């Protein structure tokens, strides 16, 4: 099932007046795609998911499942969640506390008045898929977080939905379980091939799960693309900083011409711009831009003797496999990633900036 | 979900309409009817006649009404404070960690849960002049040499009614106050203990200030309920002797029973106005006091 | 003695006083009901056990006590049932559906519950007379339901609003209508609250006196409280043994309810009051 959102706007009326939660959003989600909505809290991603589910009504715009219009404000069409046949996994799992696991999974089928034998078969199959067969007689209150999660997913897949919607389903789990469940959700989706929309604020989760990701900020789409394209070619400062950890360095830089060469000024030091980036720099109308540089594109005390900056180590944070080094370059704060020990605080170091990997953003930060 | 849709409004209308219809027909209409009636001469077998405020003017000259008003106010003034203080003590007992606490709570609840008419009958027998329990205890213990004529004298009847009401409604006050006690964070009490406050200090410096809002609520409920007291006294003393324990509700009831709906309605309206004014006073006081805490 | 020992003794003394205070009238009632004569205390006569009083009250057709008991139970059950159903519907709408005036409805109900009963009963009497409903069940069930509804509404609103909204959303996605959400999700999840409301409504209806006194005339609709209040002996003297036996029979179901459901009754009362 393809899902197509066209010019979706959602406004809320609150005591303080109208708040625009989503502003003119258009997204096309392909058949069988794992699509992630990523953004900070309050960006409107959950609202968007509710709109797809039919739990909320758009202020303007159209939503289609394949060729079927499920919501269209112009034609005053609005189908209920029931008529859309979507499945939803909530952050709190929303299991019915008064029903045991079997009845929780069977609930949508019972509402649809499906035959008893068929319900039993479907529930057992869903339970087997999620390996919770031995929990069927248990009440949700007695389950662990991970088990509840499985029950919630089983309830969602039991009736073969058109679209599978997940709202931050992993954020209530501990870190280890989160990684395991992430892999499992991915596998399940591959196996079932159901179009999936997944909401999260965690960019690692989004990168790991999504075929494509839409990054939302303040009710607007910043960028839609594959995880790689978001990482390699962020469309703006927001995406650049939101994706990747530690986040990309964003530095105010200016351009000068010295000895006939274009140079970037960082602090009191200047670096010659490599040939790959000359054309992009020359395209700028001003001699000022915002330089984006991933921490892994900075090397500290490299063996070679290319052009260097000098910097002071402000602080060091071990991330386990790697070490994040917070540098001070003439008052500019820059983060670098390196894999070596011996980064004493306060030491002076030589720093190689891989300007060929830099991102050039126009405008203000 | 947070969308206002026609479908939701329609569903809401269907869901609330039974409540609205019932309350409208059986509470609002009667109340408005009573308000209107209070301005009519509306006696059985006579033509209804609009008399505007005449019923009220008569009321103020009516010594029976003045007696009922005086009794009701005095009754509330005496019994409500006793109920609150005793209720507070019971609430604290019910809040201690003792075995069979549930049973204790249930026992306290029982006087409240049984019909007031039944408790009225029990207390009527207890106060019986010649063979009631009260006089038996009093004479046996030598508190009085002669049996007390509880229900035959104004003062005796007043005391009897107050005691019976305290017995019947202290549980309600205790339950409300218990809820307030349970809402006090344990850390706060432990902190006070750590600060070496003794039991009384904890009570006066921590518990009581925190309980002020809930005490106001209990006072409000008990006062409004006390003002409209009817069944217990109707059964226990019959309003006697000589109307000494006739409450306002009872006084109005007598007129309704006699078929004088206009005058009975006027008495009810006065009762309603007193209850309303006192509620406003309590709400104001509650706000003022919680504002200070 | 340390402060703790003093405190423990105080608590113990308090509990003894508390239990004695609450229970002695019941014990007295029980003793008189089982005694051959009500005046054995003053007459220095010894207590003689008998079941005659109970026998008379439960079997003597002219006393109509079994009729009163049946009326009371049927009327209270019906009122409690209607209260739960109607208050649940309204509480669901108030907590779950967006419609203008939700809060005003709640406070309107609170204000209405402040009206003294005496302000209703005169008009209700005329109203019921005109309908020809005096001395019928509906003459009591309908006003009782309306009169208890505000409290029921407040209690249920407090319970319903604690149920997470995501449960409603899940039910919507699973294909429920509003009615199904209420019946299959909200009511079962709020079962303790629903039970509280049912019990409290039952107790309030069972104990009500003024409406029953005014709107019924004889055993066909008269309830137990009125029946006991108006209990007359056949020979002019107050038949205390019979009255106390009737009181015991009336009190017993309420006492059992209270013992079994103490927690639910307290929870309901507290929610109703603290919210107000």
PDB file of C-alpha atoms in Angstrom, chain A residues 20-201:
ATOM      1  CA  UNK A  20       0.447  25.524  13.296  1.00  0.00           C
ATOM      2  CA  UNK A  21       1.618  21.993  14.069  1.00  0.00           C
ATOM      3  CA  UNK A  22       2.209  20.927  10.472  1.00  0.00           C
ATOM      4  CA  UNK A  23       2.776  23.302   7.620  1.00  0.00           C
ATOM      5  CA  UNK A  24       2.123  22.153   4.066  1.00  0.00           C
ATOM      6  CA  UNK A  25       3.615  18.685   4.226  1.00  0.00           C
ATOM      7  CA  UNK A  26       3.815  16.455   1.161  1.00  0.00           C
ATOM      8  CA  UNK A  27       5.292  12.961   1.343  1.00  0.00           C
ATOM      9  CA  UNK A  28       5.024   9.908  -0.892  1.00  0.00           C
ATOM     10  CA  UNK A  29       5.679   6.609   0.853  1.00  0.00           C
ATOM     11  CA  UNK A  30       6.210   3.594  -1.371  1.00  0.00           C
ATOM     12  CA  UNK A  31       4.673   0.161  -1.194  1.00  0.00           C
ATOM     13  CA  UNK A  32       6.422  -1.898   1.463  1.00  0.00           C
ATOM     14  CA  UNK A  33       8.739   0.928   2.447  1.00  0.00           C
ATOM     15  CA  UNK A  34      10.064   1.440   5.969  1.00  0.00           C
ATOM     16  CA  UNK A  35       9.631   5.166   6.344  1.00  0.00           C
ATOM     17  CA  UNK A  36      10.850   7.060   9.381  1.00  0.00           C
ATOM     18  CA  UNK A  37       9.620  10.439  10.631  1.00  0.00           C
ATOM     19  CA  UNK A  38      12.493  11.942  12.588  1.00  0.00           C
ATOM     20  CA  UNK A  39      12.598  15.145  14.558  1.00  0.00           C
ATOM     21  CA  UNK A  40      12.903  16.718  17.995  1.00  0.00           C
ATOM     22  CA  UNK A  41       9.928  16.660  20.359  1.00  0.00           C
ATOM     23  CA  UNK A  42       7.215  19.064  19.305  1.00  0.00           C
ATOM     24  CA  UNK A  43       8.163  18.991  15.631  1.00  0.00           C
ATOM     25  CA  UNK A  44       4.803  17.528  14.642  1.00  0.00           C
ATOM     26  CA  UNK A  45       5.903  14.000  13.806  1.00  0.00           C
ATOM     27  CA  UNK A  46       3.403  12.310  16.090  1.00  0.00           C
ATOM     28  CA  UNK A  47       0.633  14.558  14.824  1.00  0.00           C
ATOM     29  CA  UNK A  48       1.516  13.490  11.307  1.00  0.00           C
ATOM     30  CA  UNK A  49       1.276   9.847  12.333  1.00  0.00           C
ATOM     31  CA  UNK A  50      -2.118  10.472  13.950  1.00  0.00           C
ATOM     32  CA  UNK A  51      -3.277  12.104  10.728  1.00  0.00           C
ATOM     33  CA  UNK A  52      -2.272   9.033   8.736  1.00  0.00           C
ATOM     34  CA  UNK A  53      -4.041   6.816  11.269  1.00  0.00           C
ATOM     35  CA  UNK A  54      -7.194   8.912  11.192  1.00  0.00           C
ATOM     36  CA  UNK A  55      -6.960   9.770  14.902  1.00  0.00           C
ATOM     37  CA  UNK A  56      -6.811  13.425  13.977  1.00  0.00           C
ATOM     38  CA  UNK A  57      -8.305  15.407  11.150  1.00  0.00           C
ATOM     39  CA  UNK A  58      -6.104  17.580   8.917  1.00  0.00           C
ATOM     40  CA  UNK A  59      -6.913  21.285   8.690  1.00  0.00           C
ATOM     41  CA  UNK A  60      -6.102  21.157   4.995  1.00  0.00           C
ATOM     42  CA  UNK A  61      -4.729  18.637   2.546  1.00  0.00           C
ATOM     43  CA  UNK A  62      -5.292  15.153   1.215  1.00  0.00           C
ATOM     44  CA  UNK A  63      -4.180  11.676   2.272  1.00  0.00           C
ATOM     45  CA  UNK A  64      -4.334   8.702  -0.082  1.00  0.00           C
ATOM     46  CA  UNK A  65      -3.740   5.002   0.463  1.00  0.00           C
ATOM     47  CA  UNK A  66      -2.939   3.795  -3.069  1.00  0.00           C
ATOM     48  CA  UNK A  67      -5.769   5.339  -5.090  1.00  0.00           C
ATOM     49  CA  UNK A  68      -8.180   5.498  -2.215  1.00  0.00           C
ATOM     50  CA  UNK A  69      -8.619   8.928  -0.665  1.00  0.00           C
ATOM     51  CA  UNK A  70      -8.828   8.513   3.108  1.00  0.00           C
ATOM     52  CA  UNK A  71      -8.857  12.214   3.937  1.00  0.00           C
ATOM     53  CA  UNK A  72      -9.480  15.229   1.767  1.00  0.00           C
ATOM     54  CA  UNK A  73     -10.479  18.535   3.253  1.00  0.00           C
ATOM     55  CA  UNK A  74     -11.643  19.936  -0.088  1.00  0.00           C
ATOM     56  CA  UNK A  75     -13.993  17.054  -0.728  1.00  0.00           C
ATOM     57  CA  UNK A  76     -14.859  16.750   2.965  1.00  0.00           C
ATOM     58  CA  UNK A  77     -13.744  13.136   3.083  1.00  0.00           C
ATOM     59  CA  UNK A  78     -12.513  11.717   6.353  1.00  0.00           C
ATOM     60  CA  UNK A  79     -12.286   8.008   7.009  1.00  0.00           C
ATOM     61  CA  UNK A  80     -12.056   6.686  10.561  1.00  0.00           C
ATOM     62  CA  UNK A  81      -9.093   4.546  11.681  1.00  0.00           C
ATOM     63  CA  UNK A  82     -11.353   1.527  11.394  1.00  0.00           C
ATOM     64  CA  UNK A  83     -12.123   2.244   7.727  1.00  0.00           C
ATOM     65  CA  UNK A  84      -8.449   2.812   6.958  1.00  0.00           C
ATOM     66  CA  UNK A  85      -7.344  -0.529   8.419  1.00  0.00           C
ATOM     67  CA  UNK A  86      -4.173   0.772   9.976  1.00  0.00           C
ATOM     68  CA  UNK A  87      -2.316  -0.713  12.923  1.00  0.00           C
ATOM     69  CA  UNK A  88      -0.725   1.475  15.551  1.00  0.00           C
ATOM     70  CA  UNK A  89       1.936   0.736  18.156  1.00  0.00           C
ATOM     71  CA  UNK A  90       2.027   3.357  20.886  1.00  0.00           C
ATOM     72  CA  UNK A  91       4.898   4.567  22.996  1.00  0.00           C
ATOM     73  CA  UNK A  92       3.163   3.336  26.155  1.00  0.00           C
ATOM     74  CA  UNK A  93       2.085   0.176  24.270  1.00  0.00           C
ATOM     75  CA  UNK A  94      -1.541   0.915  25.259  1.00  0.00           C
ATOM     76  CA  UNK A  95      -2.308  -2.673  26.168  1.00  0.00           C
ATOM     77  CA  UNK A  96      -5.760  -3.235  27.639  1.00  0.00           C
ATOM     78  CA  UNK A  97      -5.000  -3.880  31.317  1.00  0.00           C
ATOM     79  CA  UNK A  98      -8.182  -5.875  31.933  1.00  0.00           C
ATOM     80  CA  UNK A  99      -7.488  -8.420  29.177  1.00  0.00           C
ATOM     81  CA  UNK A 100      -4.847 -11.140  29.062  1.00  0.00           C
ATOM     82  CA  UNK A 101      -2.290 -11.263  26.269  1.00  0.00           C
ATOM     83  CA  UNK A 102      -4.423 -13.522  24.081  1.00  0.00           C
ATOM     84  CA  UNK A 103      -7.430 -11.230  24.362  1.00  0.00           C
ATOM     85  CA  UNK A 104      -5.270  -8.153  23.807  1.00  0.00           C
ATOM     86  CA  UNK A 105      -4.030  -9.556  20.518  1.00  0.00           C
ATOM     87  CA  UNK A 106      -7.482 -10.844  19.610  1.00  0.00           C
ATOM     88  CA  UNK A 107      -9.200  -7.539  20.421  1.00  0.00           C
ATOM     89  CA  UNK A 108      -9.220  -6.017  16.920  1.00  0.00           C
ATOM     90  CA  UNK A 109     -10.452  -9.312  15.486  1.00  0.00           C
ATOM     91  CA  UNK A 110     -13.221  -9.587  18.065  1.00  0.00           C
ATOM     92  CA  UNK A 111     -14.369  -6.061  17.261  1.00  0.00           C
ATOM     93  CA  UNK A 112     -14.420  -7.071  13.601  1.00  0.00           C
ATOM     94  CA  UNK A 113     -16.560 -10.090  14.586  1.00  0.00           C
ATOM     95  CA  UNK A 114     -14.279 -12.668  13.072  1.00  0.00           C
ATOM     96  CA  UNK A 115     -14.982 -16.331  13.722  1.00  0.00           C
ATOM     97  CA  UNK A 116     -13.604 -17.788  16.918  1.00  0.00           C
ATOM     98  CA  UNK A 117     -11.520 -20.521  15.327  1.00  0.00           C
ATOM     99  CA  UNK A 118     -10.021 -18.056  12.926  1.00  0.00           C
ATOM    100  CA  UNK A 119      -9.198 -15.644  15.741  1.00  0.00           C
ATOM    101  CA  UNK A 120      -7.450 -18.389  17.652  1.00  0.00           C
ATOM    102  CA  UNK A 121      -5.379 -19.307  14.629  1.00  0.00           C
ATOM    103  CA  UNK A 122      -4.441 -15.707  13.846  1.00  0.00           C
ATOM    104  CA  UNK A 123      -3.524 -14.887  17.442  1.00  0.00           C
ATOM    105  CA  UNK A 124      -1.393 -17.994  17.784  1.00  0.00           C
ATOM    106  CA  UNK A 125       0.383 -17.214  14.572  1.00  0.00           C
ATOM    107  CA  UNK A 126       1.088 -13.627  15.593  1.00  0.00           C
ATOM    108  CA  UNK A 127       2.227 -14.806  19.018  1.00  0.00           C
ATOM    109  CA  UNK A 128       4.537 -17.355  17.427  1.00  0.00           C
ATOM    110  CA  UNK A 129       6.017 -14.701  15.157  1.00  0.00           C
ATOM    111  CA  UNK A 130       6.880 -12.585  18.168  1.00  0.00           C
ATOM    112  CA  UNK A 131       7.807 -15.562  20.363  1.00  0.00           C
ATOM    113  CA  UNK A 132       5.286 -14.821  23.066  1.00  0.00           C
ATOM    114  CA  UNK A 133       3.271 -18.032  22.824  1.00  0.00           C
ATOM    115  CA  UNK A 134       3.984 -18.891  26.452  1.00  0.00           C
ATOM    116  CA  UNK A 135       2.651 -15.506  27.643  1.00  0.00           C
ATOM    117  CA  UNK A 136      -0.824 -15.752  26.149  1.00  0.00           C
ATOM    118  CA  UNK A 137      -2.595 -16.286  29.481  1.00  0.00           C
ATOM    119  CA  UNK A 138      -0.782 -13.487  31.319  1.00  0.00           C
ATOM    120  CA  UNK A 139      -2.149 -10.014  32.100  1.00  0.00           C
ATOM    121  CA  UNK A 140      -0.152  -7.009  30.827  1.00  0.00           C
ATOM    122  CA  UNK A 141       0.662  -5.836  34.369  1.00  0.00           C
ATOM    123  CA  UNK A 142       2.821  -8.928  34.876  1.00  0.00           C
ATOM    124  CA  UNK A 143       4.867  -8.405  31.701  1.00  0.00           C
ATOM    125  CA  UNK A 144       8.250  -6.720  31.347  1.00  0.00           C
ATOM    126  CA  UNK A 145       8.660  -3.724  29.075  1.00  0.00           C
ATOM    127  CA  UNK A 146      10.086  -5.797  26.257  1.00  0.00           C
ATOM    128  CA  UNK A 147       7.280  -8.347  26.500  1.00  0.00           C
ATOM    129  CA  UNK A 148       4.645  -5.620  26.430  1.00  0.00           C
ATOM    130  CA  UNK A 149       6.303  -4.260  23.350  1.00  0.00           C
ATOM    131  CA  UNK A 150       6.023  -7.649  21.661  1.00  0.00           C
ATOM    132  CA  UNK A 151       2.364  -7.960  22.595  1.00  0.00           C
ATOM    133  CA  UNK A 152       1.655  -4.508  21.208  1.00  0.00           C
ATOM    134  CA  UNK A 153       3.346  -5.432  17.931  1.00  0.00           C
ATOM    135  CA  UNK A 154       1.534  -8.758  17.791  1.00  0.00           C
ATOM    136  CA  UNK A 155      -1.771  -6.924  18.240  1.00  0.00           C
ATOM    137  CA  UNK A 156      -0.794  -4.633  15.396  1.00  0.00           C
ATOM    138  CA  UNK A 157       0.146  -7.325  12.901  1.00  0.00           C
ATOM    139  CA  UNK A 158      -2.613  -9.800  13.744  1.00  0.00           C
ATOM    140  CA  UNK A 159      -5.154  -8.380  11.324  1.00  0.00           C
ATOM    141  CA  UNK A 160      -2.924  -7.743   8.324  1.00  0.00           C
ATOM    142  CA  UNK A 161      -3.132  -3.946   8.271  1.00  0.00           C
ATOM    143  CA  UNK A 162      -2.716  -1.767   5.204  1.00  0.00           C
ATOM    144  CA  UNK A 163      -0.216   0.410   6.976  1.00  0.00           C
ATOM    145  CA  UNK A 164       1.780  -0.190  10.100  1.00  0.00           C
ATOM    146  CA  UNK A 165       2.285   2.897  12.267  1.00  0.00           C
ATOM    147  CA  UNK A 166       4.703   3.048  15.191  1.00  0.00           C
ATOM    148  CA  UNK A 167       5.007   6.021  17.534  1.00  0.00           C
ATOM    149  CA  UNK A 168       8.347   5.941  19.383  1.00  0.00           C
ATOM    150  CA  UNK A 169       7.809   2.282  20.231  1.00  0.00           C
ATOM    151  CA  UNK A 170      11.265   1.753  21.695  1.00  0.00           C
ATOM    152  CA  UNK A 171      11.724   4.819  23.853  1.00  0.00           C
ATOM    153  CA  UNK A 172      10.435   3.154  27.031  1.00  0.00           C
ATOM    154  CA  UNK A 173      12.921   0.277  26.803  1.00  0.00           C
ATOM    155  CA  UNK A 174      16.403   0.131  28.240  1.00  0.00           C
ATOM    156  CA  UNK A 175      19.346   0.598  25.909  1.00  0.00           C
ATOM    157  CA  UNK A 176      20.252  -3.056  25.364  1.00  0.00           C
ATOM    158  CA  UNK A 177      16.689  -4.171  24.713  1.00  0.00           C
ATOM    159  CA  UNK A 178      16.186  -1.217  22.404  1.00  0.00           C
ATOM    160  CA  UNK A 179      18.934  -2.393  20.070  1.00  0.00           C
ATOM    161  CA  UNK A 180      17.639  -5.964  20.060  1.00  0.00           C
ATOM    162  CA  UNK A 181      14.052  -4.901  19.391  1.00  0.00           C
ATOM    163  CA  UNK A 182      15.208  -2.517  16.682  1.00  0.00           C
ATOM    164  CA  UNK A 183      16.737  -5.379  14.740  1.00  0.00           C
ATOM    165  CA  UNK A 184      13.645  -7.468  15.291  1.00  0.00           C
ATOM    166  CA  UNK A 185      11.259  -4.804  14.052  1.00  0.00           C
ATOM    167  CA  UNK A 186      13.394  -4.372  10.977  1.00  0.00           C
ATOM    168  CA  UNK A 187      13.361  -8.108  10.267  1.00  0.00           C
ATOM    169  CA  UNK A 188       9.643  -8.371  10.856  1.00  0.00           C
ATOM    170  CA  UNK A 189       8.944  -5.543   8.474  1.00  0.00           C
ATOM    171  CA  UNK A 190      11.166  -7.126   5.834  1.00  0.00           C
ATOM    172  CA  UNK A 191       9.297 -10.395   6.229  1.00  0.00           C
ATOM    173  CA  UNK A 192       5.777  -8.959   6.239  1.00  0.00           C
ATOM    174  CA  UNK A 193       6.462  -6.301   3.620  1.00  0.00           C
ATOM    175  CA  UNK A 194       3.824  -3.982   5.099  1.00  0.00           C
ATOM    176  CA  UNK A 195       4.269  -0.282   4.459  1.00  0.00           C
ATOM    177  CA  UNK A 196       5.531   1.110   7.746  1.00  0.00           C
ATOM    178  CA  UNK A 197       5.707   4.621   9.153  1.00  0.00           C
ATOM    179  CA  UNK A 198       7.884   4.915  12.213  1.00  0.00           C
ATOM    180  CA  UNK A 199       8.180   7.979  14.418  1.00  0.00           C
ATOM    181  CA  UNK A 200      11.265   8.612  16.505  1.00  0.00           C
ATOM    182  CA  UNK A 201      13.401  11.390  17.925  1.00  0.00           C
TER     183      UNK A 201
END
